[in-house]
Amino acid sequence: MSGKNEDLISCSVNGKTISVPKNTSAIKAFKIAEQDIAHYCYHPGLSVAGCCRLCMIEIEGNPRTQIACNTMVTEGMKINNQSKQIKEDVQWGLDFHLLNHPLDCPICDQAGECGLQDQYMKFGQYKPDMNQKKVKKAKVVSLGEKIVLDSERCILCSRCVRFTDEVSKTHELGIFNRGDKSEVGTFNGKELNNDYALNTVDICPVGALTSKDFRFKQRVWYLKKAEAICTGCSTGCSIYLDYNEEGFFRVRPKPNEDNNSYWMCDEGRDLYQHLNKEKRLVKVYPSKKVSTSNFAVSSSSSSSSSSSSSSSKKAIKYLKSELENIKDSTKIGVLVTGQYSVEDYKEFFSVLKEKNSINQIYHWFDQKNSKNDFDDLLIRGDKNPNTKGLLEVAKDMSLKVIDSSELKNTASNLEILIVLGPEYKKFFSTIDEKLEYFKQALQVFYFSSVKLDSLDSISNVTQIPLQSLVERGGTYINYKGLKQKLSILPQVIPKILSFSQIAKVLNGEKIQLEPLFLKTQPVKDNQFSFQKN
Amino acid sequence: MEVKILTQHYDKPEYKSLDGYKKYDGYNQLKKALTLKPDEITEMVKQAGLRGRGGAGFPAGVKWSFLPKNNKTRYLICNADEGEPGTFKDREMMDKAPHQLIEGMIISAFAIGSPKSYIYIRGEYFESKKIVEQAIKEAYENNLLGDNILKSGFSHHMDIYSGAGAYICGEETGLISSLEGKKGQPKLKPPFPAVEGYLANPTIVNNVETLASVTVIIRDGVDGYRKHGTEKSPGTKLFSVSGNVVKPGNYEVPLGYPLKDIIFNLCGGLKEGRKLKAVIPGGSSAPVLNAEEAMSVNMDYEDLASKGSMLGSGAIIVIDDSNSMVELLKVLMNFYHHESCGQCTPCREGTGWLLKLSNSILSGSANLNDVALLEKVASHMKGKTICALSDAAAFPVLSFVSKFKEEFTSYATSNVALKFQATNVQSYKRG
Amino acid sequence: MFTISEKTKKFITKEVSRYETKRSAIIPCLFELQKDNQGWISNDCIESLSQFMDIPSKDINEVFHFYTMFNKKSVGDFHIQVCCNISCHMNGGLDLFKVLSDEFKIEKNGVSKDSLAISKVECLGSCGTAPMMQVNEKYYENLTKDKAIQVIKDLIASKKTN
C-alpha cells in the first residue's frame, strides 16, 4: 500500500475538514469530527435502521435532506447539520418521540442516562405543543429473570430487536402491530433470557428495558465509572464498572473493536458482586496451628483492635517461618488458578522460587474438556482470564506446571500447600475434590479475595484475604494473546494487603501497614441512595 | 370522449380467457417483442415516455435502465396492491383483461432479462386473484410462460402472491418486504430496488397499468403511443372517478384531458342542485384542488403539478358542497393513522397527532391554535421519512386547511356550526 | 393446543418450496391456518406454525399483527366489512355501518347470535360502486341500507338450510 491517500478520503463536516476511512458513514464522520448529531436508532454494532429520523444532514449539492446513518461519505463531500432547517427538523423529531412518551422521569430508573433527556437538553425546542391524550401501552412487563419492559417509554428505535436478531441471534424480541400502536415485546410471554440479553438494556436509549439486578439500586448520577476487563472467561471483554463509596453496582461492556466489539455476556455482569463486601473474604481465618503459634492470629477479628492487615501480616510471617523450616521443596505445594494477573504470578512465584526453591506449580483448571468451546460470539470454555499469562510466567521462570489432579498422589506428602484460590467459585467444579486434598496436606494457606465457606470447617486451613482483582490491577492475557491492562480501582474493603505487600512480607521486608490505595470513604448516610440489603 | 386503447375490449366477457384474448390480437405483441433485442424494447418504452401509473409517475424505461450489469437474478414484480383511496382501476384491468397484464409482463421481463416475476395482488381482491391465477395457468399451458417461451429461447416464470391487508405494501419497497415474508415496512433507499430489491436482487416493480401499457407500446410503436396525450405526458390513462358524481367508474382518456370534461361529460356531472366544492385528483394522498382549480386543470403530470397537486394513481375524488372538508379530512387522517407502518417516528407519531387534532377540530373542542398546529405538524412530516406515507398524510392536511381555511376556522371559533354534519347525512346514491 | 392438520402440513410444505425464501410462505400459511381455525389466528396457531416451519415465533407474530386480514379473535361465520373511507363515506358508508350494527345485534364478544361480525374498514378499492361491503371473500357493491340487510339475511338463511 502506498499509504494514507488510498485508504482515506477527505470530507467536510460542519465546515471542519477531516479525513475518514473509505466506507465511512456520515454519522461516523460526525463523531470523528467531534460534531454533535442527534440519533437514537443508529448503533455502530448493529445494522442501519434509519427510523428515528434524527440524524438529518444537508449534503452540498443535494436538494433533499438525508439521514447521516444511511449516507456513505464520498471524497470531497460537504455535510452539515447546522442550518436552521435541520435544527428545526431535529426539534420536531424529538417532539414526535415524546408525543406518546409518558414523561415519567421521576420514577424511571433510566433518568440520568436517558437518551431522551440528554438529547432534548441538547437539541430540543422547549416549547412543546403536545396537548393530546397519549397512547397507553403495557408497563412493568417482566421479560424473565433479568429484564423489565416498559413499552410506553419505548421509542421504537428497534435497537434491541436488531440485537437479538443480528448479534445474539436468539430472536426473542419483535415489534408488533403498526403505527402508534407498535409495541416491542416477546411472543406470548416468552422470556428474554439469552446469554447476552442484558446488552439490550445497555443499548436501550430510554427506560424501556431495565435490568432487574440494577434497577432502583442507585441513581446513576451517584455512580462513577471505571474501565476494567471482565475476568469471567478467557475473552477478557473490556468493561465499565460503576461504583461509588457504597461499593460496585454494575458492569457494562466498554466498546473495544479488537475484542468484544460493543457487547459482553450476562454472566460477566456478576463480576461486581465478587468485588463487594458481601462475597469477600475480609479477615484471616487461622488454622488451629496458626492461632496457637508465636504469631497467634485471633479468629475473632470483629474486635476493632485487630485489623485485617495486621493479622494477615502475622499469618504470612508465620507462613514464612514455616516455609523456612522445610528443606525439601517438594514438600511445598503451590496451587494456582488462572484468575490472577501476570504481575501477581511474577511477584508471588519469584519470592517462593528464590527463598524456597520452588520449581513447580499445580495448575487448578477445571475446563479441560471444554476449554476450546466457543459460542461464536464472546463466551469461551476457558473460564479463566489469564491461563495464557500463567503459563507464560511459569515458562519464563522455568517452573514446571503440573495438573492439579496430581495432588491426589502428592497431597499427603505436602507439609505446606499454598493456594491462590478461585475468584469465581462457579467455574471450579472440583472444589470438593480439592478440599479433600487440603485435608491431606499438613497445613494449607489459602489466599483469596472471595470467601469460600466450606473451608471454615477444615482445621488445617488458614484463609488469608486478598485484594480483589480490580484493587490489585495488573495484566491479563486473553485467549488470543491480547495483553490487557487492568488499572487499579478504589478499595471496597480497607486494610487488606496488596499482593506486593504479601510478597514483601514473605521476602522478609518491612511494609507499611496502611494500604496504598485507600480511597474509599466510610459509608455515610446518603439520603438519595437506597439501602442495600 | 373516452379513448379506449387499453380498455378497448373490456366490454367483451370472453376477453378474460386466453382464447378470447387471442381473438383480439392477444399475445401477438409478445411474438413481435421476442424478435426484438431486449434493449430495443427498453429504449421504446423510454422513447414512448411511459410514466409509472401507480402513483409516483416515474418514467418506466428509465427505471429499467437503472438495473446494474451483474449476474444476479433479476426480478420483475407487478404491483397490484391497489390501495390508494379512490383507486379501483387495477382491479378492473385484472378482472377484465388478465392476459393483457400477463403479456405486458412477459414482454417487460424479456426486456429487462428477468426469469421470474410475481404479481403482488392485494389480499382483499380474492376474485381478481382467481381470475389472474386462471390466466397464468392458461399461459403456462400454451407455452406463453415457462421454459423456452414460443421457442424463442427466453424462459420466464410467473407467480402470484397475495397481500394480507396493508396499504403500505403498495409502496414498492414495502411490497418487497412483504413478499419476503416480513412486515410490509419500506426499506431504506439507497439502495434502490433496481440495484438491491427482492432478497437483495435487482428488482423492477411496476404497476398493473404500466405493465399492460408496454403491450400497447409494442403494438403501436413509439409514435403510435405518443399520438395520444401530451408531449411530456404521452399515452392514455385510466382514471377512477368516485365521490359525488352521477356516473362514477373507470374512464380511459388521453393524458392532458380536462378534468372538468371528465366530471361533467363522462361522469354525468353532479347530482341535481349540487355545486362542485373540491376535487382530489390523484388518490387521497394528492393535494386537494378547489372548484376553480379543478375546472381549469388538465389531467397530466405537468399541469397538475403546476396547480400544486399530482396525478398520483389517477383516482379522482369529486367532492360537492354537501360535504364538510373538516369531516373528510378526519376520514383521511383516520386512514393514514391506521396505515402508518410505525417504522419512522415522524409518521408513526405524526399520523396519530394529525388524527387527534382533526378530531378535536371536528368535535368543536379545538381553537385556532390547534388549526395552526395541525398545519405545523403536517409540515414537519414532509420529506422526513423512509417512504412517502408521511408526506401522503401531510399533503391533504396542508391543502385542505389552506384552501378551506374559513371552514376550519369556523369549526375552531364558533360552537361548531354543525350544518355540515346535518347535511352530510345523505340518502344512498343509488337507493 | 392447536395442531396443524395433515392437509395443511402438505400445503405449508408446498408453499415453503414455492418461493425463494421460506419466510415468504408465512403469509399464505397464516391464511390457511386462519381457515382451519374458524377464521382467526391464536397464539397456538403461531406457535405450531413456528415449530413446523422452523421460523422464530416472533417473526410470525410480527407478520400476523401487521396485516389487517389476519383476525385476532373470532369473526363468526360472516365477517362483514363496511368501507368507510372517503368515497364510501361521501356515499353513506358510515351510515351503512351503523345501520347494520343496529340491525344485527353484535354481542360483547364481537359476534352476533347469527355468527356475524361487523367491522369498519379502510378503502377496499371499490370506490366507484360506493357504498360497499365485503362479506368474507365477496364484494357487495352499490348498496342501499335495505339491499345490504337483505344480502346478509340471505347469507344467514343459506347457512341454516345447508
mmCIF file of N, CA, C and O in Angstrom, chain B residues 83-131:
data_model
loop_
_atom_site.group_PDB
_atom_site.id
_atom_site.type_symbol
_atom_site.label_atom_id
_atom_site.label_comp_id
_atom_site.label_asym_id
_atom_site.label_seq_id
_atom_site.Cartn_x
_atom_site.Cartn_y
_atom_site.Cartn_z
ATOM 1 N N GLY B 83 -54.370 0.277 -3.366
ATOM 2 C CA GLY B 83 -54.918 0.607 -2.055
ATOM 3 C C GLY B 83 -55.141 2.084 -1.838
ATOM 4 O O GLY B 83 -55.719 2.493 -0.823
ATOM 5 N N GLU B 84 -54.668 2.889 -2.759
ATOM 6 C CA GLU B 84 -54.834 4.330 -2.604
ATOM 7 C C GLU B 84 -56.323 4.667 -2.651
ATOM 8 O O GLU B 84 -57.000 4.370 -3.640
ATOM 9 N N PRO B 85 -56.859 5.246 -1.577
ATOM 10 C CA PRO B 85 -58.294 5.524 -1.565
ATOM 11 C C PRO B 85 -58.737 6.290 -2.818
ATOM 12 O O PRO B 85 -58.104 7.267 -3.216
ATOM 13 N N GLY B 86 -59.766 5.782 -3.426
ATOM 14 C CA GLY B 86 -60.265 6.379 -4.660
ATOM 15 C C GLY B 86 -59.896 5.584 -5.903
ATOM 16 O O GLY B 86 -60.435 5.812 -6.977
ATOM 17 N N THR B 87 -58.977 4.644 -5.754
ATOM 18 C CA THR B 87 -58.437 3.941 -6.925
ATOM 19 C C THR B 87 -59.033 2.540 -7.062
ATOM 20 O O THR B 87 -59.039 1.772 -6.105
ATOM 21 N N PHE B 88 -59.516 2.230 -8.256
ATOM 22 C CA PHE B 88 -60.063 0.880 -8.467
ATOM 23 C C PHE B 88 -59.886 0.441 -9.909
ATOM 24 O O PHE B 88 -60.616 -0.368 -10.428
ATOM 25 N N LYS B 89 -58.861 0.991 -10.563
ATOM 26 C CA LYS B 89 -58.633 0.689 -11.979
ATOM 27 C C LYS B 89 -57.905 -0.637 -12.184
ATOM 28 O O LYS B 89 -58.240 -1.394 -13.091
ATOM 29 N N ASP B 90 -56.908 -0.930 -11.309
ATOM 30 C CA ASP B 90 -56.132 -2.149 -11.490
ATOM 31 C C ASP B 90 -57.025 -3.368 -11.314
ATOM 32 O O ASP B 90 -56.854 -4.382 -11.981
ATOM 33 N N ARG B 91 -57.957 -3.245 -10.407
ATOM 34 C CA ARG B 91 -58.884 -4.349 -10.173
ATOM 35 C C ARG B 91 -59.661 -4.646 -11.451
ATOM 36 O O ARG B 91 -59.768 -5.798 -11.877
ATOM 37 N N GLU B 92 -60.181 -3.591 -12.084
ATOM 38 C CA GLU B 92 -60.943 -3.809 -13.317
ATOM 39 C C GLU B 92 -60.050 -4.378 -14.414
ATOM 40 O O GLU B 92 -60.458 -5.276 -15.162
ATOM 41 N N MET B 93 -58.836 -3.881 -14.476
ATOM 42 C CA MET B 93 -57.923 -4.376 -15.522
ATOM 43 C C MET B 93 -57.648 -5.858 -15.343
ATOM 44 O O MET B 93 -57.609 -6.614 -16.319
ATOM 45 N N MET B 94 -57.453 -6.281 -14.091
ATOM 46 C CA MET B 94 -57.166 -7.703 -13.854
ATOM 47 C C MET B 94 -58.404 -8.556 -14.057
ATOM 48 O O MET B 94 -58.335 -9.661 -14.587
ATOM 49 N N ASP B 95 -59.551 -8.016 -13.651
ATOM 50 C CA ASP B 95 -60.788 -8.789 -13.767
ATOM 51 C C ASP B 95 -61.189 -8.983 -15.227
ATOM 52 O O ASP B 95 -61.683 -10.028 -15.614
ATOM 53 N N LYS B 96 -60.979 -7.932 -16.027
ATOM 54 C CA LYS B 96 -61.477 -7.994 -17.397
ATOM 55 C C LYS B 96 -60.423 -8.399 -18.412
ATOM 56 O O LYS B 96 -60.769 -8.906 -19.476
ATOM 57 N N ALA B 97 -59.164 -8.141 -18.107
ATOM 58 C CA ALA B 97 -58.134 -8.439 -19.107
ATOM 59 C C ALA B 97 -56.853 -8.939 -18.459
ATOM 60 O O ALA B 97 -55.795 -8.329 -18.594
ATOM 61 N N PRO B 98 -56.913 -10.077 -17.773
ATOM 62 C CA PRO B 98 -55.713 -10.564 -17.088
ATOM 63 C C PRO B 98 -54.574 -10.859 -18.065
ATOM 64 O O PRO B 98 -53.406 -10.654 -17.735
ATOM 65 N N HIS B 99 -54.935 -11.285 -19.267
ATOM 66 C CA HIS B 99 -53.876 -11.638 -20.221
ATOM 67 C C HIS B 99 -53.145 -10.419 -20.769
ATOM 68 O O HIS B 99 -51.984 -10.504 -21.146
ATOM 69 N N GLN B 100 -53.853 -9.315 -20.773
ATOM 70 C CA GLN B 100 -53.205 -8.080 -21.201
ATOM 71 C C GLN B 100 -52.050 -7.748 -20.245
ATOM 72 O O GLN B 100 -50.962 -7.354 -20.670
ATOM 73 N N LEU B 101 -52.302 -7.953 -18.954
ATOM 74 C CA LEU B 101 -51.260 -7.716 -17.958
ATOM 75 C C LEU B 101 -50.133 -8.733 -18.122
ATOM 76 O O LEU B 101 -48.959 -8.377 -18.146
ATOM 77 N N ILE B 102 -50.528 -9.997 -18.260
ATOM 78 C CA ILE B 102 -49.508 -11.047 -18.339
ATOM 79 C C ILE B 102 -48.634 -10.852 -19.582
ATOM 80 O O ILE B 102 -47.410 -10.963 -19.520
ATOM 81 N N GLU B 103 -49.261 -10.509 -20.686
ATOM 82 C CA GLU B 103 -48.479 -10.275 -21.909
ATOM 83 C C GLU B 103 -47.499 -9.111 -21.682
ATOM 84 O O GLU B 103 -46.314 -9.218 -22.012
ATOM 85 N N GLY B 104 -48.003 -8.047 -21.094
ATOM 86 C CA GLY B 104 -47.131 -6.895 -20.821
ATOM 87 C C GLY B 104 -45.991 -7.277 -19.904
ATOM 88 O O GLY B 104 -44.856 -6.811 -20.055
ATOM 89 N N MET B 105 -46.292 -8.161 -18.949
ATOM 90 C CA MET B 105 -45.244 -8.576 -18.006
ATOM 91 C C MET B 105 -44.186 -9.428 -18.675
ATOM 92 O O MET B 105 -42.992 -9.283 -18.399
ATOM 93 N N ILE B 106 -44.629 -10.338 -19.548
ATOM 94 C CA ILE B 106 -43.629 -11.202 -20.203
ATOM 95 C C ILE B 106 -42.721 -10.345 -21.092
ATOM 96 O O ILE B 106 -41.499 -10.522 -21.113
ATOM 97 N N ILE B 107 -43.334 -9.400 -21.798
ATOM 98 C CA ILE B 107 -42.527 -8.519 -22.657
ATOM 99 C C ILE B 107 -41.544 -7.722 -21.796
ATOM 100 O O ILE B 107 -40.352 -7.629 -22.109
ATOM 101 N N SER B 108 -42.044 -7.180 -20.691
ATOM 102 C CA SER B 108 -41.178 -6.380 -19.816
ATOM 103 C C SER B 108 -40.062 -7.242 -19.236
ATOM 104 O O SER B 108 -38.911 -6.800 -19.154
ATOM 105 N N ALA B 109 -40.416 -8.468 -18.836
ATOM 106 C CA ALA B 109 -39.419 -9.377 -18.271
ATOM 107 C C ALA B 109 -38.347 -9.683 -19.307
ATOM 108 O O ALA B 109 -37.151 -9.723 -18.997
ATOM 109 N N PHE B 110 -38.785 -9.869 -20.555
ATOM 110 C CA PHE B 110 -37.833 -10.121 -21.639
ATOM 111 C C PHE B 110 -36.903 -8.910 -21.806
ATOM 112 O O PHE B 110 -35.689 -9.053 -21.956
ATOM 113 N N ALA B 111 -37.514 -7.723 -21.721
ATOM 114 C CA ALA B 111 -36.722 -6.504 -21.911
ATOM 115 C C ALA B 111 -35.666 -6.346 -20.824
ATOM 116 O O ALA B 111 -34.544 -5.923 -21.092
ATOM 117 N N ILE B 112 -36.013 -6.684 -19.603
ATOM 118 C CA ILE B 112 -35.049 -6.474 -18.511
ATOM 119 C C ILE B 112 -34.258 -7.739 -18.186
ATOM 120 O O ILE B 112 -33.429 -7.740 -17.288
ATOM 121 N N GLY B 113 -34.538 -8.817 -18.887
ATOM 122 C CA GLY B 113 -33.791 -10.060 -18.666
ATOM 123 C C GLY B 113 -34.120 -10.726 -17.347
ATOM 124 O O GLY B 113 -33.244 -11.128 -16.599
ATOM 125 N N SER B 114 -35.405 -10.817 -17.067
ATOM 126 C CA SER B 114 -35.810 -11.415 -15.795
ATOM 127 C C SER B 114 -36.430 -12.794 -15.984
ATOM 128 O O SER B 114 -37.356 -12.956 -16.763
ATOM 129 N N PRO B 115 -35.931 -13.783 -15.257
ATOM 130 C CA PRO B 115 -36.501 -15.129 -15.388
ATOM 131 C C PRO B 115 -37.720 -15.373 -14.488
ATOM 132 O O PRO B 115 -38.353 -16.421 -14.587
ATOM 133 N N LYS B 116 -38.002 -14.427 -13.588
ATOM 134 C CA LYS B 116 -39.051 -14.713 -12.617
ATOM 135 C C LYS B 116 -39.812 -13.439 -12.267
ATOM 136 O O LYS B 116 -39.211 -12.392 -12.032
ATOM 137 N N SER B 117 -41.114 -13.553 -12.258
ATOM 138 C CA SER B 117 -41.898 -12.385 -11.849
ATOM 139 C C SER B 117 -42.981 -12.786 -10.859
ATOM 140 O O SER B 117 -43.375 -13.955 -10.779
ATOM 141 N N TYR B 118 -43.400 -11.814 -10.102
ATOM 142 C CA TYR B 118 -44.515 -12.005 -9.173
ATOM 143 C C TYR B 118 -45.570 -10.948 -9.444
ATOM 144 O O TYR B 118 -45.241 -9.799 -9.776
ATOM 145 N N ILE B 119 -46.797 -11.348 -9.296
ATOM 146 C CA ILE B 119 -47.873 -10.354 -9.256
ATOM 147 C C ILE B 119 -48.297 -10.275 -7.800
ATOM 148 O O ILE B 119 -48.823 -11.239 -7.239
ATOM 149 N N TYR B 120 -47.988 -9.153 -7.172
ATOM 150 C CA TYR B 120 -48.375 -8.974 -5.766
ATOM 151 C C TYR B 120 -49.733 -8.297 -5.756
ATOM 152 O O TYR B 120 -49.877 -7.124 -6.066
ATOM 153 N N ILE B 121 -50.731 -9.064 -5.392
ATOM 154 C CA ILE B 121 -52.103 -8.587 -5.511
ATOM 155 C C ILE B 121 -52.677 -8.367 -4.121
ATOM 156 O O ILE B 121 -52.399 -9.142 -3.193
ATOM 157 N N ARG B 122 -53.429 -7.310 -3.969
ATOM 158 C CA ARG B 122 -53.900 -7.034 -2.608
ATOM 159 C C ARG B 122 -54.832 -8.148 -2.135
ATOM 160 O O ARG B 122 -55.619 -8.710 -2.905
ATOM 161 N N GLY B 123 -54.714 -8.468 -0.861
ATOM 162 C CA GLY B 123 -55.373 -9.638 -0.307
ATOM 163 C C GLY B 123 -56.883 -9.653 -0.455
ATOM 164 O O GLY B 123 -57.491 -10.708 -0.669
ATOM 165 N N GLU B 124 -57.485 -8.476 -0.366
ATOM 166 C CA GLU B 124 -58.943 -8.423 -0.425
ATOM 167 C C GLU B 124 -59.481 -8.737 -1.811
ATOM 168 O O GLU B 124 -60.664 -9.060 -1.957
ATOM 169 N N TYR B 125 -58.631 -8.646 -2.820
ATOM 170 C CA TYR B 125 -59.081 -8.913 -4.193
ATOM 171 C C TYR B 125 -59.097 -10.423 -4.473
ATOM 172 O O TYR B 125 -58.393 -10.917 -5.361
ATOM 173 N N PHE B 126 -59.917 -11.147 -3.721
ATOM 174 C CA PHE B 126 -59.973 -12.606 -3.896
ATOM 175 C C PHE B 126 -60.383 -12.972 -5.321
ATOM 176 O O PHE B 126 -59.842 -13.880 -5.940
ATOM 177 N N GLU B 127 -61.396 -12.232 -5.819
ATOM 178 C CA GLU B 127 -61.946 -12.523 -7.131
ATOM 179 C C GLU B 127 -60.884 -12.313 -8.215
ATOM 180 O O GLU B 127 -60.659 -13.174 -9.070
ATOM 181 N N SER B 128 -60.222 -11.159 -8.152
ATOM 182 C CA SER B 128 -59.195 -10.857 -9.154
ATOM 183 C C SER B 128 -58.081 -11.894 -9.106
ATOM 184 O O SER B 128 -57.532 -12.291 -10.132
ATOM 185 N N LYS B 129 -57.755 -12.313 -7.890
ATOM 186 C CA LYS B 129 -56.671 -13.281 -7.734
ATOM 187 C C LYS B 129 -57.008 -14.570 -8.484
ATOM 188 O O LYS B 129 -56.178 -15.123 -9.208
ATOM 189 N N LYS B 130 -58.262 -15.020 -8.319
ATOM 190 C CA LYS B 130 -58.684 -16.247 -9.002
ATOM 191 C C LYS B 130 -58.576 -16.076 -10.513
ATOM 192 O O LYS B 130 -58.114 -16.973 -11.224
ATOM 193 N N ILE B 131 -59.022 -14.927 -11.004
ATOM 194 C CA ILE B 131 -59.004 -14.684 -12.448
ATOM 195 C C ILE B 131 -57.566 -14.677 -12.981
ATOM 196 O O ILE B 131 -57.263 -15.323 -13.987
#
